Short mmCIF file of C-alpha atoms in Angstrom, two decimals:
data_model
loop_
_atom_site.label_atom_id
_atom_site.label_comp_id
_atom_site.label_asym_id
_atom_site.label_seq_id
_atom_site.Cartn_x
_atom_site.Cartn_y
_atom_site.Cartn_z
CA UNK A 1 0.00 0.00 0.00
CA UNK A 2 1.50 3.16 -1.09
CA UNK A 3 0.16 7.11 0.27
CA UNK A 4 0.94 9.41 -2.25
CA UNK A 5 1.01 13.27 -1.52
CA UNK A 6 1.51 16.59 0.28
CA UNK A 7 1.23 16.34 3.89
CA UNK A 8 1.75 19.90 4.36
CA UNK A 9 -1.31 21.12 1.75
CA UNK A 10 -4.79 19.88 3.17
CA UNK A 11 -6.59 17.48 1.40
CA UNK A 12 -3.36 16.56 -1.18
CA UNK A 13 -2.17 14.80 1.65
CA UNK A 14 -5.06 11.87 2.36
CA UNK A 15 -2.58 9.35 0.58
CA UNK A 16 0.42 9.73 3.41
CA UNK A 17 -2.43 10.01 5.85
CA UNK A 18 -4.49 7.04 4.75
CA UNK A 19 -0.97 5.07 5.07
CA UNK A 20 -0.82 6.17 8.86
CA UNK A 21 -4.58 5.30 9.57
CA UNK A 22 -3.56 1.30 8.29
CA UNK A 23 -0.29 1.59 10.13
CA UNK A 24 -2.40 2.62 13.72
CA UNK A 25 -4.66 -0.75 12.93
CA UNK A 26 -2.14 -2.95 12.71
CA UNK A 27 -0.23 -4.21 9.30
CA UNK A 28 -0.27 -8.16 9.05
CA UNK A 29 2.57 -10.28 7.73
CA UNK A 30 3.07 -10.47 3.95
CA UNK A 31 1.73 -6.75 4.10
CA UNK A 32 3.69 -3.26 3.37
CA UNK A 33 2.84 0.09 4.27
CA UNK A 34 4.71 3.27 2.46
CA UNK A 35 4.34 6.70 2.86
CA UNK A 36 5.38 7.35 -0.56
CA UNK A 37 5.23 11.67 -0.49
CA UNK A 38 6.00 13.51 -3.25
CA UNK A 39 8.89 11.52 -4.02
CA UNK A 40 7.47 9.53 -7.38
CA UNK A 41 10.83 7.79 -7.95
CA UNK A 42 11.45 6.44 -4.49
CA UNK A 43 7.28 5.17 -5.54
CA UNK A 44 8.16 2.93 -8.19
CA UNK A 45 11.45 1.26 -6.75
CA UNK A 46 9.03 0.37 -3.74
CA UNK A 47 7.43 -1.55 -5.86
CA UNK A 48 9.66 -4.06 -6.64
CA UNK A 49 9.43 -7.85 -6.40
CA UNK A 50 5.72 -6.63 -4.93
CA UNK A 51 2.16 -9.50 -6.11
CA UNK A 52 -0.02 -6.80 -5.85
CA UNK A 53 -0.04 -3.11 -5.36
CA UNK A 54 -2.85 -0.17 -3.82
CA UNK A 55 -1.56 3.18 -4.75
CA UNK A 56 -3.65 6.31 -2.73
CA UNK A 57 -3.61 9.62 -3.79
CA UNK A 58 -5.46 12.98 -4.20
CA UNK A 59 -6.87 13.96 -7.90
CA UNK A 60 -8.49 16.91 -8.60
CA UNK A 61 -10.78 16.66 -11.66
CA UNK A 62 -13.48 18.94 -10.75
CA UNK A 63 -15.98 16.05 -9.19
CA UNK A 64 -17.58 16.71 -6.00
CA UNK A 65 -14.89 16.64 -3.28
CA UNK A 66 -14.35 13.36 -1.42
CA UNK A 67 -15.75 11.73 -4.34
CA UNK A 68 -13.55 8.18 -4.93
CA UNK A 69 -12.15 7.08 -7.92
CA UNK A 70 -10.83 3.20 -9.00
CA UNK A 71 -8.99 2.08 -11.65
CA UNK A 72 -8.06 -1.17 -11.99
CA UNK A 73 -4.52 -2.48 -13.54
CA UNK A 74 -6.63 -3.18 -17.00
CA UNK A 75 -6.95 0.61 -17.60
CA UNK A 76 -3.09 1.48 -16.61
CA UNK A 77 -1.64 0.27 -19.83
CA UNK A 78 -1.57 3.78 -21.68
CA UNK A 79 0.36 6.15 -19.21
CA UNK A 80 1.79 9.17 -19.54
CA UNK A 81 5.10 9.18 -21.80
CA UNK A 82 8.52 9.62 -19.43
CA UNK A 83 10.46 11.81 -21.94
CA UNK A 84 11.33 15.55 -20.48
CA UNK A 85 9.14 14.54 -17.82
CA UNK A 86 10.35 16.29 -14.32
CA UNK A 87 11.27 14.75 -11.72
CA UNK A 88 9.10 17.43 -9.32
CA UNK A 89 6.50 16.49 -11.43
CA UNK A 90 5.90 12.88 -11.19
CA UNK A 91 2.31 11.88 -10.13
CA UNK A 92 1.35 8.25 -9.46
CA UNK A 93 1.09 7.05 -13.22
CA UNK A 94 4.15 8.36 -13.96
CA UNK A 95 5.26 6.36 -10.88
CA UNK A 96 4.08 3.10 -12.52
CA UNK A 97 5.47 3.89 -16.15
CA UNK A 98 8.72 4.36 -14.85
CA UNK A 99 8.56 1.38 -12.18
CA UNK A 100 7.63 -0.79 -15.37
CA UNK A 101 10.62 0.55 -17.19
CA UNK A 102 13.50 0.39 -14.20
CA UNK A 103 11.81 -2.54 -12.53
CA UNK A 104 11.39 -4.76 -16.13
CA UNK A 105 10.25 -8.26 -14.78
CA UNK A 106 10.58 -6.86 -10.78
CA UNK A 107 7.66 -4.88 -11.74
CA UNK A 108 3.98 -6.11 -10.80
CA UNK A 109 1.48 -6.77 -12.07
CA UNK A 110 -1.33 -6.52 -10.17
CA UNK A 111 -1.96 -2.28 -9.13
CA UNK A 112 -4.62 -0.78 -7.91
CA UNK A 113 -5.37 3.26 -7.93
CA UNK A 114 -7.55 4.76 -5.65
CA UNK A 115 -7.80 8.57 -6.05
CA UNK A 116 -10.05 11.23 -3.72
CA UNK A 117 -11.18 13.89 -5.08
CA UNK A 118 -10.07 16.78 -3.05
CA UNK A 119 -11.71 20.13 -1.44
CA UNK A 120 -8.82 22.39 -0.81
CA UNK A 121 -4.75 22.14 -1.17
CA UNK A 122 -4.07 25.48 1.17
CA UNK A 123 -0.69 24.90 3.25
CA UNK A 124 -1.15 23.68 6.54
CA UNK A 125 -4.73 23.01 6.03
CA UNK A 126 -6.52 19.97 7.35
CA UNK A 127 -8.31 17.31 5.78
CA UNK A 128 -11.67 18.53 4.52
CA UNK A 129 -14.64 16.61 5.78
CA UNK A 130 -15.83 15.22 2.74
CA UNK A 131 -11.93 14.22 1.95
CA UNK A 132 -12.21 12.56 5.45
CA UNK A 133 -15.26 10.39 4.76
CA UNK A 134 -13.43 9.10 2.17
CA UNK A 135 -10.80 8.18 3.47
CA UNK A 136 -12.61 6.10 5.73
CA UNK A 137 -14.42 4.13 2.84
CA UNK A 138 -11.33 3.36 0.94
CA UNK A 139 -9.70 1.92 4.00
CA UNK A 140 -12.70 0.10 4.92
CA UNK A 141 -12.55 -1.30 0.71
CA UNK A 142 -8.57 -1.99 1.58
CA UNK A 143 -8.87 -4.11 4.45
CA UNK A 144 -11.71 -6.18 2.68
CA UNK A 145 -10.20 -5.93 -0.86
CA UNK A 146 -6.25 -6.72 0.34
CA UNK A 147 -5.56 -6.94 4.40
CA UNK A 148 -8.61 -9.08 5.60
CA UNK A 149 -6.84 -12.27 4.02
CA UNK A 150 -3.61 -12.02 5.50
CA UNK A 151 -5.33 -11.66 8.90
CA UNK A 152 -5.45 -15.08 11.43
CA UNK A 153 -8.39 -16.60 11.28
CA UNK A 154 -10.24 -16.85 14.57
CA UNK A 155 -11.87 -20.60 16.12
CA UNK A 156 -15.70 -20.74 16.29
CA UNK A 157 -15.02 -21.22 20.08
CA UNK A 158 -13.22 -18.15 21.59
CA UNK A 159 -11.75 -18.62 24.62
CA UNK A 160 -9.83 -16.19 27.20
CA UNK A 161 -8.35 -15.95 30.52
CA UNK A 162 -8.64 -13.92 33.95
CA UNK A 163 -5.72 -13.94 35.82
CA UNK A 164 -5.75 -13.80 39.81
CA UNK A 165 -3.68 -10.78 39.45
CA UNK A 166 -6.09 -8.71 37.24
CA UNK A 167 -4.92 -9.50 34.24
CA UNK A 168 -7.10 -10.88 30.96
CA UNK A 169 -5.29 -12.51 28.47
CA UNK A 170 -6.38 -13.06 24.58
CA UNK A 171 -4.49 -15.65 22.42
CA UNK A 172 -2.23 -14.59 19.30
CA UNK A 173 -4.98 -14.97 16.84
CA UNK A 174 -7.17 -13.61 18.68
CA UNK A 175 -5.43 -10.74 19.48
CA UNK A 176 -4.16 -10.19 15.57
CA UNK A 177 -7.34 -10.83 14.09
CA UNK A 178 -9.60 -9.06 15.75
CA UNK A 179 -7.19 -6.15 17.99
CA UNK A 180 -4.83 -5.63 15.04
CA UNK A 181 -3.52 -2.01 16.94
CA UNK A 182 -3.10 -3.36 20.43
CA UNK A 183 -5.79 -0.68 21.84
CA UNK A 184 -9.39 -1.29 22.68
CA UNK A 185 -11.96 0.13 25.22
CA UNK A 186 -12.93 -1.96 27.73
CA UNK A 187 -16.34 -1.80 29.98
CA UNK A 188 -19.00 -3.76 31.69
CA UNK A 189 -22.37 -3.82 30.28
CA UNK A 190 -25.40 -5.74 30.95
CA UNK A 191 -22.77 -8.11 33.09
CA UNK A 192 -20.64 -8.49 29.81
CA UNK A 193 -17.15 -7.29 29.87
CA UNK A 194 -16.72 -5.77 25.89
CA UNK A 195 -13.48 -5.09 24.13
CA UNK A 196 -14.40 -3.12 21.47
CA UNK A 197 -10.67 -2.77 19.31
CA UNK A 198 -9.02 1.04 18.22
CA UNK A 199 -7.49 2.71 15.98
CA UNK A 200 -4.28 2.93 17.80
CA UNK A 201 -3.14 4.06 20.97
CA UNK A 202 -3.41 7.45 20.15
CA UNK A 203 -7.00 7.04 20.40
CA UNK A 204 -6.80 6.41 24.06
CA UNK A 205 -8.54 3.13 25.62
CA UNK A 206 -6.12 0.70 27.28
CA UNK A 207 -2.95 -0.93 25.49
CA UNK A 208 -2.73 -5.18 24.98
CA UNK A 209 0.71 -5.65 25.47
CA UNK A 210 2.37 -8.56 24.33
CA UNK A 211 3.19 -11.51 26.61
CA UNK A 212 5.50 -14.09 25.07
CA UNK A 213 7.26 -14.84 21.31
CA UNK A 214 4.05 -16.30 20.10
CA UNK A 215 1.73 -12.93 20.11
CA UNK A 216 0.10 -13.89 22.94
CA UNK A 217 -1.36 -10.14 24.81
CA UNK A 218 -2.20 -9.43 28.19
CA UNK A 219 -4.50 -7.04 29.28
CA UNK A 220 -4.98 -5.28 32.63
CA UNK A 221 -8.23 -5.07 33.30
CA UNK A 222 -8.61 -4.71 37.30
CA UNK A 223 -9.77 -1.32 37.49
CA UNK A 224 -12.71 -1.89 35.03
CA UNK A 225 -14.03 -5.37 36.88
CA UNK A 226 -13.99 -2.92 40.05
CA UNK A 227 -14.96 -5.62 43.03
CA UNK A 228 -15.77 -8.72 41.11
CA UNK A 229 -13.00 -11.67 41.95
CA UNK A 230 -12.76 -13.29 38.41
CA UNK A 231 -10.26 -15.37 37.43
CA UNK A 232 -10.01 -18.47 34.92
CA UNK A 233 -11.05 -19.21 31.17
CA UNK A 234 -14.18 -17.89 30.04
CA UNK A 235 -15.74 -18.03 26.91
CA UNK A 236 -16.76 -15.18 24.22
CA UNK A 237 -18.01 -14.08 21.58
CA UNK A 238 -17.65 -11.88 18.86
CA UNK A 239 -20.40 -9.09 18.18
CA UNK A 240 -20.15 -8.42 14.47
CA UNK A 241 -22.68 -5.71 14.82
CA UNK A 242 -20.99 -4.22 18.10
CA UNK A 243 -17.83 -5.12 16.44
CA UNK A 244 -16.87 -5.77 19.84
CA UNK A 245 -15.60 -8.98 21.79
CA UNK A 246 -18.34 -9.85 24.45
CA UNK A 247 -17.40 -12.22 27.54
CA UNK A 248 -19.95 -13.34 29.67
CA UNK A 249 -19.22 -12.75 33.49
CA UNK A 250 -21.90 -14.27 34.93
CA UNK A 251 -20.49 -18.10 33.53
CA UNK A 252 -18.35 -20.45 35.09
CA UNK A 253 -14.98 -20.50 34.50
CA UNK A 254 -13.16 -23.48 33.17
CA UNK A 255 -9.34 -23.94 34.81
CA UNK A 256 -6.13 -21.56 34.17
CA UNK A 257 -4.54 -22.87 30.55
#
């Protein structure tokens, strides 16, 4: 996955920023996040030796703002021409015509553009709302589309354990799958402890941290239990329209793992 773009100019920079939004949820293995600039040439030798490849930038073609644009590797066969082409000029197709010319056989095949149609470039604006909204589409179409598959694939039965010391601890797949960024908010509701995952851990909430080589995460979770004394394996459940883990605290507990 590759953000193209201008940080420092508004909405020319939802490529870069896109690229950090993935990056906060967690990359799986066999997946590569770059923040690819302005710098078109540094682009294209990323892409090498690469199966498939999601370029992100900003376009500006007079379309409503925020509106989202794909094109698929069929329609990237006729790019722009390289000769007397500037190097401070490169945009993304340029990128791809020159990866397919330095790369030769290193090159892939398989790319993917999505553009967003921006509001405003101004330096050291933010992202405009409707530029926003996108962005949160085309990374919920990338992690469907490219990053879902590369996830672990959670058991029917989930399983997790309370620790006597007030810790709660989620398995490797578990924790990958499903808490990709190592931050969730955790509560009690309706006597149902939820874990309900974040972006990252700039978004606050309470960090998993990891426990052994394997990915396993621990999580402390005293304070939000307050005065209940809970400790072995309980089961749960995953609330796809929550999107939240849910672990019954009113069940029996099984022993320690």
């Amino acid at each position: 996955m590759v953000g193209c773009g201008n940080l420092l100019r508004g909405d020319d920079g939802v490529g870069p920023i896109l690229v950090r939004h993935l990056w906060e949820r967690g990359v799986p293995d066999g997946a590569k996040l770059v923040d690819g600039g302005t710098a078109g040439m540094d682009v294209a030798f990323q892409m090498r030796g690469a199966e498939r490849v999601v370029i992100i930038d900003a376009a500006a073609t007079g379309s409503a703002p925020g509106t989202i644009f794909k094109v698929p590797g069929e329609e990237l066969e006729e790019l722009p021409p390289l000769q007397g082409l500037h190097t401070h000029s490169f945009r993304w197709d340029h990128a791809i015509a020159f990866a397919r010319w330095a790369l030769a056989e290193d090159c892939p095949t398989d790319i993917t553009v999505y553009l967003i149609e921006v509001s405003g470039v101004e330096l050291g604006a933010d992202l405009s709302e409707p530029v926003r909204a996108a962005l949160e589409q085309v990374i919920d179409r990338i992690e469907a589309e490219y990053l879902a598959a590369l996830r672990p694939v959670v058991q029917d039965e989930i399983t997790v354990e309370f620790t006597a010391d007030g810790y709660l601890r989620l398995g490797a797949e578990l924790a990958a799958s499903r808490f990709p960024s190592d931050a969730v908010v955790a509560m009690v509701r309706d006597g149902d402890l939820w874990l309900v995952p974040l972006r990252g851990p700039r978004s606050g909430g309470l960090l998993l941290k990891q426990r052994n080589p394997a990915g396993d995460r621990s999580l402390l979770i005293r304070e939000v239990i307050a005065d209940r004394e809970i400790s072995g394996v309980f089961r749960a459940c995953w609330d796809d329209e929550h999107r939240a883990l849910r672990i019954p605290l009113h069940d029996e507990p099984g022993p320690p793992g």
